[in-house]
PDB file of C-alpha atoms in Angstrom:
ATOM      1  CA  THR B   1      88.594 127.563 -78.710  1.00 91.00           C
ATOM      2  CA  LEU B   2      86.541 129.627 -75.352  1.00 92.00           C
ATOM      3  CA  LEU B   3      86.084 132.137 -78.473  1.00 91.00           C
ATOM      4  CA  ALA B   4      85.406 130.413 -81.499  1.00 94.00           C
ATOM      5  CA  LEU B   5      83.238 127.890 -79.601  1.00 94.00           C
ATOM      6  CA  GLY B   6      81.414 130.330 -77.547  1.00 93.00           C
ATOM      7  CA  LEU B   7      80.128 132.204 -80.876  1.00 93.00           C
ATOM      8  CA  ILE B   8      79.382 128.722 -82.076  1.00 94.00           C
ATOM      9  CA  LEU B   9      77.256 127.572 -79.664  1.00 93.00           C
ATOM     10  CA  SER B  10      75.495 131.238 -79.215  1.00 93.00           C
ATOM     11  CA  ILE B  11      74.045 130.846 -82.003  1.00 93.00           C
ATOM     12  CA  GLN B  12      73.106 127.206 -82.455  1.00 92.00           C
ATOM     13  CA  THR B  13      71.265 127.972 -78.534  1.00 91.00           C
ATOM     14  CA  LEU B  14      70.053 131.873 -81.006  1.00 91.00           C
ATOM     15  CA  TYR B  15      68.125 129.382 -83.386  1.00 90.00           C
ATOM     16  CA  GLN B  16      67.437 126.080 -81.784  1.00 87.00           C
ATOM     17  CA  GLN B  17      68.845 124.310 -84.004  1.00 83.00           C
ATOM     18  CA  ASN B  18      71.887 120.936 -83.387  1.00 85.00           C
ATOM     19  CA  PHE B  19      74.940 122.035 -85.636  1.00 86.00           C
ATOM     20  CA  SER B  20      76.851 118.678 -87.110  1.00 91.00           C
ATOM     21  CA  LEU B  21      80.008 117.972 -84.920  1.00 94.00           C
ATOM     22  CA  THR B  22      81.695 117.787 -89.014  1.00 95.00           C
ATOM     23  CA  HIS B  23      79.712 121.270 -88.746  1.00 95.00           C
ATOM     24  CA  ILE B  24      81.058 122.279 -85.368  1.00 95.00           C
ATOM     25  CA  LEU B  25      84.554 120.732 -86.290  1.00 96.00           C
ATOM     26  CA  PHE B  26      84.435 122.891 -89.315  1.00 97.00           C
ATOM     27  CA  LEU B  27      83.644 126.408 -88.128  1.00 97.00           C
ATOM     28  CA  MET B  28      85.712 125.728 -84.676  1.00 97.00           C
ATOM     29  CA  PHE B  29      89.445 125.177 -87.220  1.00 97.00           C
ATOM     30  CA  CYS B  30      87.922 128.565 -89.152  1.00 97.00           C
ATOM     31  CA  LEU B  31      87.762 130.706 -86.505  1.00 97.00           C
ATOM     32  CA  ILE B  32      90.656 130.313 -84.124  1.00 96.00           C
ATOM     33  CA  LEU B  33      92.275 131.023 -87.700  1.00 97.00           C
ATOM     34  CA  PHE B  34      91.166 133.638 -87.797  1.00 97.00           C
ATOM     35  CA  ILE B  35      91.752 135.220 -84.200  1.00 95.00           C
ATOM     36  CA  THR B  36      94.724 133.587 -85.131  1.00 95.00           C
ATOM     37  CA  GLU B  37      95.910 135.786 -88.141  1.00 97.00           C
ATOM     38  CA  LEU B  38      94.223 138.657 -86.226  1.00 95.00           C
ATOM     39  CA  ARG B  39      97.334 138.287 -83.944  1.00 93.00           C
ATOM     40  CA  PHE B  40     100.445 137.448 -86.309  1.00 94.00           C
ATOM     41  CA  MET B  41      98.548 140.367 -88.155  1.00 95.00           C
ATOM     42  CA  ASP B  42      98.800 142.954 -84.483  1.00 92.00           C
ATOM     43  CA  GLU B  43     102.765 141.388 -83.486  1.00 92.00           C
ATOM     44  CA  LEU B  44     103.771 142.381 -87.037  1.00 93.00           C
ATOM     45  CA  LYS B  45     102.100 145.853 -87.046  1.00 90.00           C
ATOM     46  CA  ASP B  46     103.040 147.630 -83.293  1.00 88.00           C
ATOM     47  CA  PHE B  47     106.134 145.625 -83.529  1.00 90.00           C
ATOM     48  CA  GLU B  48     108.382 149.778 -83.739  1.00 89.00           C
ATOM     49  CA  LYS B  49     106.062 150.415 -80.784  1.00 87.00           C
ATOM     50  CA  ASP B  50     106.028 147.487 -78.592  1.00 88.00           C
ATOM     51  CA  LYS B  51     110.158 148.217 -79.303  1.00 90.00           C
ATOM     52  CA  ILE B  52     109.606 151.223 -77.499  1.00 90.00           C
ATOM     53  CA  ALA B  53     106.760 150.519 -74.845  1.00 86.00           C
ATOM     54  CA  ASN B  54     106.369 147.033 -74.744  1.00 86.00           C
ATOM     55  CA  PRO B  55     110.321 145.575 -75.276  1.00 90.00           C
ATOM     56  CA  THR B  56     109.646 142.304 -72.854  1.00 91.00           C
ATOM     57  CA  ARG B  57     106.909 140.864 -76.090  1.00 89.00           C
ATOM     58  CA  PRO B  58     108.290 138.404 -77.981  1.00 90.00           C
ATOM     59  CA  LEU B  59     108.777 140.607 -80.751  1.00 92.00           C
ATOM     60  CA  PRO B  60     110.915 143.412 -79.957  1.00 91.00           C
ATOM     61  CA  SER B  61     112.879 140.745 -76.997  1.00 92.00           C
ATOM     62  CA  GLY B  62     114.174 139.463 -80.083  1.00 91.00           C
ATOM     63  CA  ARG B  63     112.708 135.160 -78.630  1.00 93.00           C
ATOM     64  CA  ILE B  64     110.831 135.546 -82.032  1.00 91.00           C
ATOM     65  CA  SER B  65     111.733 136.852 -85.900  1.00 94.00           C
ATOM     66  CA  PRO B  66     109.372 139.527 -87.997  1.00 93.00           C
ATOM     67  CA  GLN B  67     110.725 137.090 -90.322  1.00 95.00           C
ATOM     68  CA  MET B  68     109.071 133.936 -88.795  1.00 95.00           C
ATOM     69  CA  VAL B  69     105.676 135.477 -88.258  1.00 94.00           C
ATOM     70  CA  LEU B  70     105.781 137.232 -91.730  1.00 95.00           C
ATOM     71  CA  LYS B  71     105.388 133.060 -92.653  1.00 96.00           C
ATOM     72  CA  LEU B  72     103.175 132.489 -90.352  1.00 96.00           C
ATOM     73  CA  VAL B  73     100.710 135.720 -91.754  1.00 96.00           C
ATOM     74  CA  VAL B  74     100.539 134.117 -95.507  1.00 97.00           C
ATOM     75  CA  ILE B  75     100.049 130.309 -94.415  1.00 97.00           C
ATOM     76  CA  THR B  76      97.562 131.061 -92.444  1.00 97.00           C
ATOM     77  CA  PHE B  77      96.202 133.367 -94.535  1.00 97.00           C
ATOM     78  CA  LEU B  78      96.134 130.674 -98.231  1.00 98.00           C
ATOM     79  CA  MET B  79      94.501 128.658 -95.187  1.00 98.00           C
ATOM     80  CA  LEU B  80      92.032 130.559 -94.631  1.00 98.00           C
ATOM     81  CA  ILE B  81      90.914 131.155 -98.494  1.00 98.00           C
ATOM     82  CA  GLY B  82      91.980 127.431 -98.051  1.00 98.00           C
ATOM     83  CA  CYS B  83      88.399 127.460 -95.396  1.00 98.00           C
ATOM     84  CA  SER B  84      86.530 130.179 -97.357  1.00 97.00           C
ATOM     85  CA  PHE B  85      87.098 126.748-100.742  1.00 97.00           C
ATOM     86  CA  LEU B  86      85.297 124.415 -97.947  1.00 97.00           C
ATOM     87  CA  SER B  87      82.508 126.205 -96.157  1.00 97.00           C
ATOM     88  CA  PHE B  88      81.289 127.263-100.620  1.00 97.00           C
ATOM     89  CA  LEU B  89      82.064 123.319-102.123  1.00 96.00           C
ATOM     90  CA  PHE B  90      80.306 122.302 -98.159  1.00 95.00           C
ATOM     91  CA  TYR B  91      77.287 124.747 -96.761  1.00 95.00           C
ATOM     92  CA  ASN B  92      77.253 127.962 -99.248  1.00 96.00           C
ATOM     93  CA  THR B  93      78.039 130.181-101.128  1.00 97.00           C
ATOM     94  CA  THR B  94      77.336 132.997 -98.963  1.00 97.00           C
ATOM     95  CA  SER B  95      78.885 132.430 -96.290  1.00 97.00           C
ATOM     96  CA  SER B  96      81.661 131.784 -98.621  1.00 97.00           C
ATOM     97  CA  ILE B  97      81.541 134.952 -99.312  1.00 97.00           C
ATOM     98  CA  TYR B  98      81.304 136.763 -95.804  1.00 97.00           C
ATOM     99  CA  LEU B  99      84.403 135.171 -94.622  1.00 98.00           C
ATOM    100  CA  LEU B 100      86.313 136.296 -97.975  1.00 97.00           C
ATOM    101  CA  SER B 101      84.785 139.517 -97.329  1.00 97.00           C
ATOM    102  CA  SER B 102      86.035 139.072 -94.069  1.00 97.00           C
ATOM    103  CA  LEU B 103      89.463 138.132 -95.105  1.00 97.00           C
ATOM    104  CA  PHE B 104      89.919 141.535 -96.592  1.00 97.00           C
ATOM    105  CA  TRP B 105      88.505 143.515 -94.678  1.00 97.00           C
ATOM    106  CA  LEU B 106      91.687 141.576 -92.459  1.00 96.00           C
ATOM    107  CA  PHE B 107      94.000 142.367 -94.943  1.00 96.00           C
ATOM    108  CA  LEU B 108      92.881 146.210 -95.161  1.00 96.00           C
ATOM    109  CA  MET B 109      93.956 146.531 -91.638  1.00 94.00           C
ATOM    110  CA  TYR B 110      96.705 144.722 -92.260  1.00 94.00           C
ATOM    111  CA  LYS B 111      97.381 147.794 -94.327  1.00 93.00           C
ATOM    112  CA  GLU B 112      96.527 150.754 -92.709  1.00 91.00           C
ATOM    113  CA  PHE B 113      93.713 150.899 -94.992  1.00 94.00           C
ATOM    114  CA  PHE B 114      96.905 151.580 -96.859  1.00 92.00           C
ATOM    115  CA  ILE B 115      97.014 155.325 -95.030  1.00 92.00           C
ATOM    116  CA  PRO B 116      98.719 154.980 -91.950  1.00 89.00           C
ATOM    117  CA  LYS B 117      99.012 158.167 -91.480  1.00 87.00           C
ATOM    118  CA  ILE B 118      95.542 159.122 -91.189  1.00 89.00           C
ATOM    119  CA  ILE B 119      94.095 156.531 -89.954  1.00 89.00           C
ATOM    120  CA  ASN B 120      96.654 156.544 -86.770  1.00 85.00           C
ATOM    121  CA  LYS B 121      95.614 159.912 -85.331  1.00 88.00           C
ATOM    122  CA  SER B 122      92.229 158.537 -84.088  1.00 88.00           C
ATOM    123  CA  PRO B 123      93.074 155.318 -81.624  1.00 88.00           C
ATOM    124  CA  ILE B 124      89.061 155.946 -81.587  1.00 89.00           C
ATOM    125  CA  ILE B 125      89.330 156.118 -85.827  1.00 91.00           C
ATOM    126  CA  TYR B 126      91.594 153.022 -85.363  1.00 91.00           C
ATOM    127  CA  ALA B 127      89.476 150.793 -83.773  1.00 91.00           C
ATOM    128  CA  ILE B 128      85.956 151.210 -85.435  1.00 93.00           C
ATOM    129  CA  THR B 129      88.407 149.935 -88.654  1.00 93.00           C
ATOM    130  CA  HIS B 130      89.166 146.757 -86.237  1.00 92.00           C
ATOM    131  CA  GLN B 131      86.132 146.351 -85.536  1.00 94.00           C
ATOM    132  CA  ILE B 132      84.085 146.368 -87.160  1.00 95.00           C
ATOM    133  CA  ILE B 133      85.256 143.373 -88.861  1.00 95.00           C
ATOM    134  CA  ILE B 134      83.116 141.361 -86.187  1.00 95.00           C
ATOM    135  CA  VAL B 135      79.694 141.360 -88.104  1.00 95.00           C
ATOM    136  CA  PRO B 136      80.859 139.626 -91.641  1.00 96.00           C
ATOM    137  CA  ILE B 137      82.430 136.613 -89.596  1.00 96.00           C
ATOM    138  CA  VAL B 138      79.222 136.686 -87.089  1.00 96.00           C
ATOM    139  CA  TYR B 139      76.704 136.601 -90.348  1.00 97.00           C
ATOM    140  CA  PHE B 140      80.480 133.424 -91.622  1.00 97.00           C
ATOM    141  CA  VAL B 141      78.373 130.836 -88.645  1.00 96.00           C
ATOM    142  CA  ILE B 142      75.255 131.564 -89.651  1.00 96.00           C
ATOM    143  CA  ALA B 143      75.397 132.607 -92.896  1.00 96.00           C
ATOM    144  CA  THR B 144      76.860 128.001 -92.758  1.00 95.00           C
ATOM    145  CA  PHE B 145      73.876 127.291 -91.343  1.00 92.00           C
ATOM    146  CA  ASN B 146      71.515 128.705 -93.013  1.00 92.00           C
ATOM    147  CA  PRO B 147      71.946 131.211 -95.513  1.00 94.00           C
ATOM    148  CA  ILE B 148      68.087 132.266 -95.378  1.00 94.00           C
ATOM    149  CA  TYR B 149      68.928 134.022 -91.772  1.00 93.00           C
ATOM    150  CA  ILE B 150      71.040 136.760 -93.139  1.00 92.00           C
ATOM    151  CA  GLY B 151      69.070 140.222 -92.730  1.00 88.00           C
ATOM    152  CA  GLU B 152      66.642 138.824 -90.266  1.00 92.00           C
ATOM    153  CA  LYS B 153      66.241 139.444 -86.714  1.00 93.00           C
ATOM    154  CA  LYS B 154      67.747 138.100 -84.937  1.00 93.00           C
ATOM    155  CA  SER B 155      70.772 138.103 -86.939  1.00 95.00           C
ATOM    156  CA  ILE B 156      71.538 141.910 -86.458  1.00 95.00           C
ATOM    157  CA  ALA B 157      71.093 141.203 -83.125  1.00 95.00           C
ATOM    158  CA  TYR B 158      73.664 138.847 -82.341  1.00 95.00           C
ATOM    159  CA  ALA B 159      76.191 141.091 -84.201  1.00 95.00           C
ATOM    160  CA  MET B 160      75.097 144.299 -82.052  1.00 95.00           C
ATOM    161  CA  ILE B 161      76.249 141.618 -78.918  1.00 94.00           C
ATOM    162  CA  ILE B 162      79.183 140.795 -79.947  1.00 95.00           C
ATOM    163  CA  LEU B 163      80.630 143.699 -81.719  1.00 95.00           C
ATOM    164  CA  GLY B 164      79.400 145.775 -78.817  1.00 94.00           C
ATOM    165  CA  SER B 165      81.418 143.499 -76.047  1.00 92.00           C
ATOM    166  CA  PHE B 166      84.210 143.077 -78.527  1.00 93.00           C
ATOM    167  CA  PHE B 167      84.180 146.335 -78.918  1.00 93.00           C
ATOM    168  CA  CYS B 168      84.170 146.980 -75.304  1.00 91.00           C
ATOM    169  CA  TYR B 169      87.075 145.058 -74.224  1.00 90.00           C
ATOM    170  CA  GLU B 170      88.843 146.859 -76.872  1.00 89.00           C
ATOM    171  CA  VAL B 171      88.859 150.242 -75.634  1.00 89.00           C
ATOM    172  CA  GLY B 172      88.091 148.597 -71.392  1.00 85.00           C
ATOM    173  CA  ARG B 173      92.059 147.007 -72.162  1.00 84.00           C
ATOM    174  CA  LYS B 174      93.429 150.638 -73.329  1.00 81.00           C
ATOM    175  CA  MET B 175      92.531 152.784 -70.290  1.00 80.00           C
ATOM    176  CA  ASP B 176      96.165 152.754 -68.430  1.00 80.00           C
ATOM    177  CA  PRO B 177      96.559 156.369 -67.395  1.00 76.00           C
ATOM    178  CA  ASN B 178     100.865 155.485 -66.799  1.00 79.00           C
ATOM    179  CA  ALA B 179     101.026 153.691 -70.326  1.00 81.00           C
ATOM    180  CA  HIS B 180     103.399 155.220 -72.904  1.00 82.00           C
ATOM    181  CA  PRO B 181     101.364 158.196 -74.989  1.00 81.00           C
ATOM    182  CA  ILE B 182     103.101 155.737 -77.859  1.00 83.00           C
ATOM    183  CA  LEU B 183     100.748 153.514 -77.540  1.00 82.00           C
ATOM    184  CA  LYS B 184      97.884 156.270 -78.045  1.00 82.00           C
ATOM    185  CA  THR B 185      96.294 154.611 -74.592  1.00 84.00           C
ATOM    186  CA  TYR B 186      92.085 156.212 -74.404  1.00 85.00           C
ATOM    187  CA  LEU B 187      92.582 157.367 -70.530  1.00 81.00           C
ATOM    188  CA  VAL B 188      95.707 159.487 -72.486  1.00 81.00           C
ATOM    189  CA  PHE B 189      94.533 160.423 -75.664  1.00 86.00           C
ATOM    190  CA  TYR B 190      90.866 161.377 -75.489  1.00 88.00           C
ATOM    191  CA  GLY B 191      90.774 161.586 -70.958  1.00 86.00           C
ATOM    192  CA  LYS B 192      88.223 160.420 -68.783  1.00 85.00           C
ATOM    193  CA  LYS B 193      84.711 162.031 -70.173  1.00 88.00           C
ATOM    194  CA  PHE B 194      84.713 161.203 -73.841  1.00 90.00           C
ATOM    195  CA  THR B 195      86.180 157.176 -72.727  1.00 89.00           C
ATOM    196  CA  HIS B 196      83.418 157.041 -70.287  1.00 88.00           C
ATOM    197  CA  ILE B 197      80.630 158.111 -73.349  1.00 91.00           C
ATOM    198  CA  VAL B 198      81.943 155.421 -75.573  1.00 92.00           C
ATOM    199  CA  LEU B 199      82.455 152.619 -73.248  1.00 91.00           C
ATOM    200  CA  ALA B 200      78.539 153.175 -71.746  1.00 90.00           C
ATOM    201  CA  PHE B 201      77.407 154.143 -75.900  1.00 93.00           C
ATOM    202  CA  LEU B 202      78.765 150.352 -76.194  1.00 93.00           C
ATOM    203  CA  LEU B 203      77.602 148.933 -73.368  1.00 92.00           C
ATOM    204  CA  LEU B 204      73.682 150.076 -74.961  1.00 92.00           C
ATOM    205  CA  THR B 205      74.711 148.640 -77.617  1.00 94.00           C
ATOM    206  CA  THR B 206      75.527 145.652 -76.367  1.00 93.00           C
ATOM    207  CA  LEU B 207      72.022 145.588 -74.241  1.00 93.00           C
ATOM    208  CA  ALA B 208      69.977 146.734 -76.532  1.00 94.00           C
ATOM    209  CA  GLY B 209      70.910 144.135 -78.838  1.00 94.00           C
ATOM    210  CA  ALA B 210      70.378 141.296 -75.919  1.00 94.00           C
ATOM    211  CA  ILE B 211      66.756 143.349 -76.051  1.00 94.00           C
ATOM    212  CA  LEU B 212      65.825 142.767 -79.379  1.00 94.00           C
ATOM    213  CA  ILE B 213      66.818 138.413 -78.746  1.00 92.00           C
ATOM    214  CA  GLU B 214      64.544 138.632 -74.889  1.00 91.00           C
ATOM    215  CA  LYS B 215      68.213 137.825 -73.853  1.00 89.00           C
ATOM    216  CA  GLU B 216      69.373 140.886 -71.523  1.00 89.00           C
ATOM    217  CA  ILE B 217      69.058 139.031 -68.689  1.00 91.00           C
ATOM    218  CA  TRP B 218      72.664 137.004 -69.058  1.00 89.00           C
ATOM    219  CA  PHE B 219      74.292 140.574 -69.844  1.00 87.00           C
ATOM    220  CA  ILE B 220      73.260 142.336 -67.080  1.00 88.00           C
ATOM    221  CA  PRO B 221      75.267 140.312 -64.068  1.00 89.00           C
ATOM    222  CA  SER B 222      78.778 141.653 -66.280  1.00 87.00           C
ATOM    223  CA  ILE B 223      77.420 145.210 -67.964  1.00 87.00           C
ATOM    224  CA  ALA B 224      76.700 145.926 -64.284  1.00 89.00           C
ATOM    225  CA  ASP B 225      80.154 145.092 -63.032  1.00 89.00           C
ATOM    226  CA  ILE B 226      81.849 146.991 -66.206  1.00 87.00           C
ATOM    227  CA  ILE B 227      79.572 150.355 -65.233  1.00 87.00           C
ATOM    228  CA  LEU B 228      80.707 150.195 -61.565  1.00 90.00           C
ATOM    229  CA  THR B 229      84.241 149.448 -62.807  1.00 86.00           C
ATOM    230  CA  GLN B 230      83.560 152.374 -64.411  1.00 84.00           C
ATOM    231  CA  ILE B 231      82.644 154.466 -61.840  1.00 87.00           C
ATOM    232  CA  LYS B 232      85.361 153.676 -59.687  1.00 85.00           C
ATOM    233  CA  LEU B 233      88.264 154.960 -62.511  1.00 81.00           C
ATOM    234  CA  TYR B 234      86.156 158.417 -63.180  1.00 81.00           C
ATOM    235  CA  PHE B 235      86.281 159.437 -59.746  1.00 84.00           C
ATOM    236  CA  SER B 236      89.554 158.044 -59.345  1.00 78.00           C
ATOM    237  CA  ASN B 237      93.318 160.222 -59.129  1.00 64.00           C
ATOM    238  CA  LYS B 238      93.828 159.468 -61.324  1.00 59.00           C
TER     239      LYS B 238
END
């Protein structure tokens, strides 16, 4: 809910316009469904790995069956297609297309682009293909308000901020030097130097987007915090 509402209200503030309560609730419902679907799919994809590396999680521990999660995946996917239709009906074609595009990409992610052996060889390639989905989701929210804003500097900059931030989080949460090798965490797979270069690039992407919309002051504390953490981790013994 915080992620969904944060995205919606940030875009509302960015364009200095007000969404109606119905509009906000609709977008919240769509985004929460989408985030939930993403998690369901991830749990299924990681099931075999989690049996080895994270046996206490709900699926590998047997508290929830893979069949139940698969049913939830199908139901949620159909609900999101319904959301796309509602977006077309009550807002515009552009917003509907962006949501459908996101769902199509999400399906490809779930199937690991039908080349799982290739895509799983490199954690960074895997991450890029799985993080890029953030862009059409951001544009979906923007387009429901007004499709004319797609392609504007503000929209591109905001997509850079969200992509850089989420990607930074994705790399940052996979830096356990003691993680099981099957998980292919960045520190284990690439080592410190490359991992910290990637993080620095993602921080710069976020900062560049913030500068473009003249909101960099709001990002300095969190970016400084990550940089200080990077320095500490880089010079640690692990």
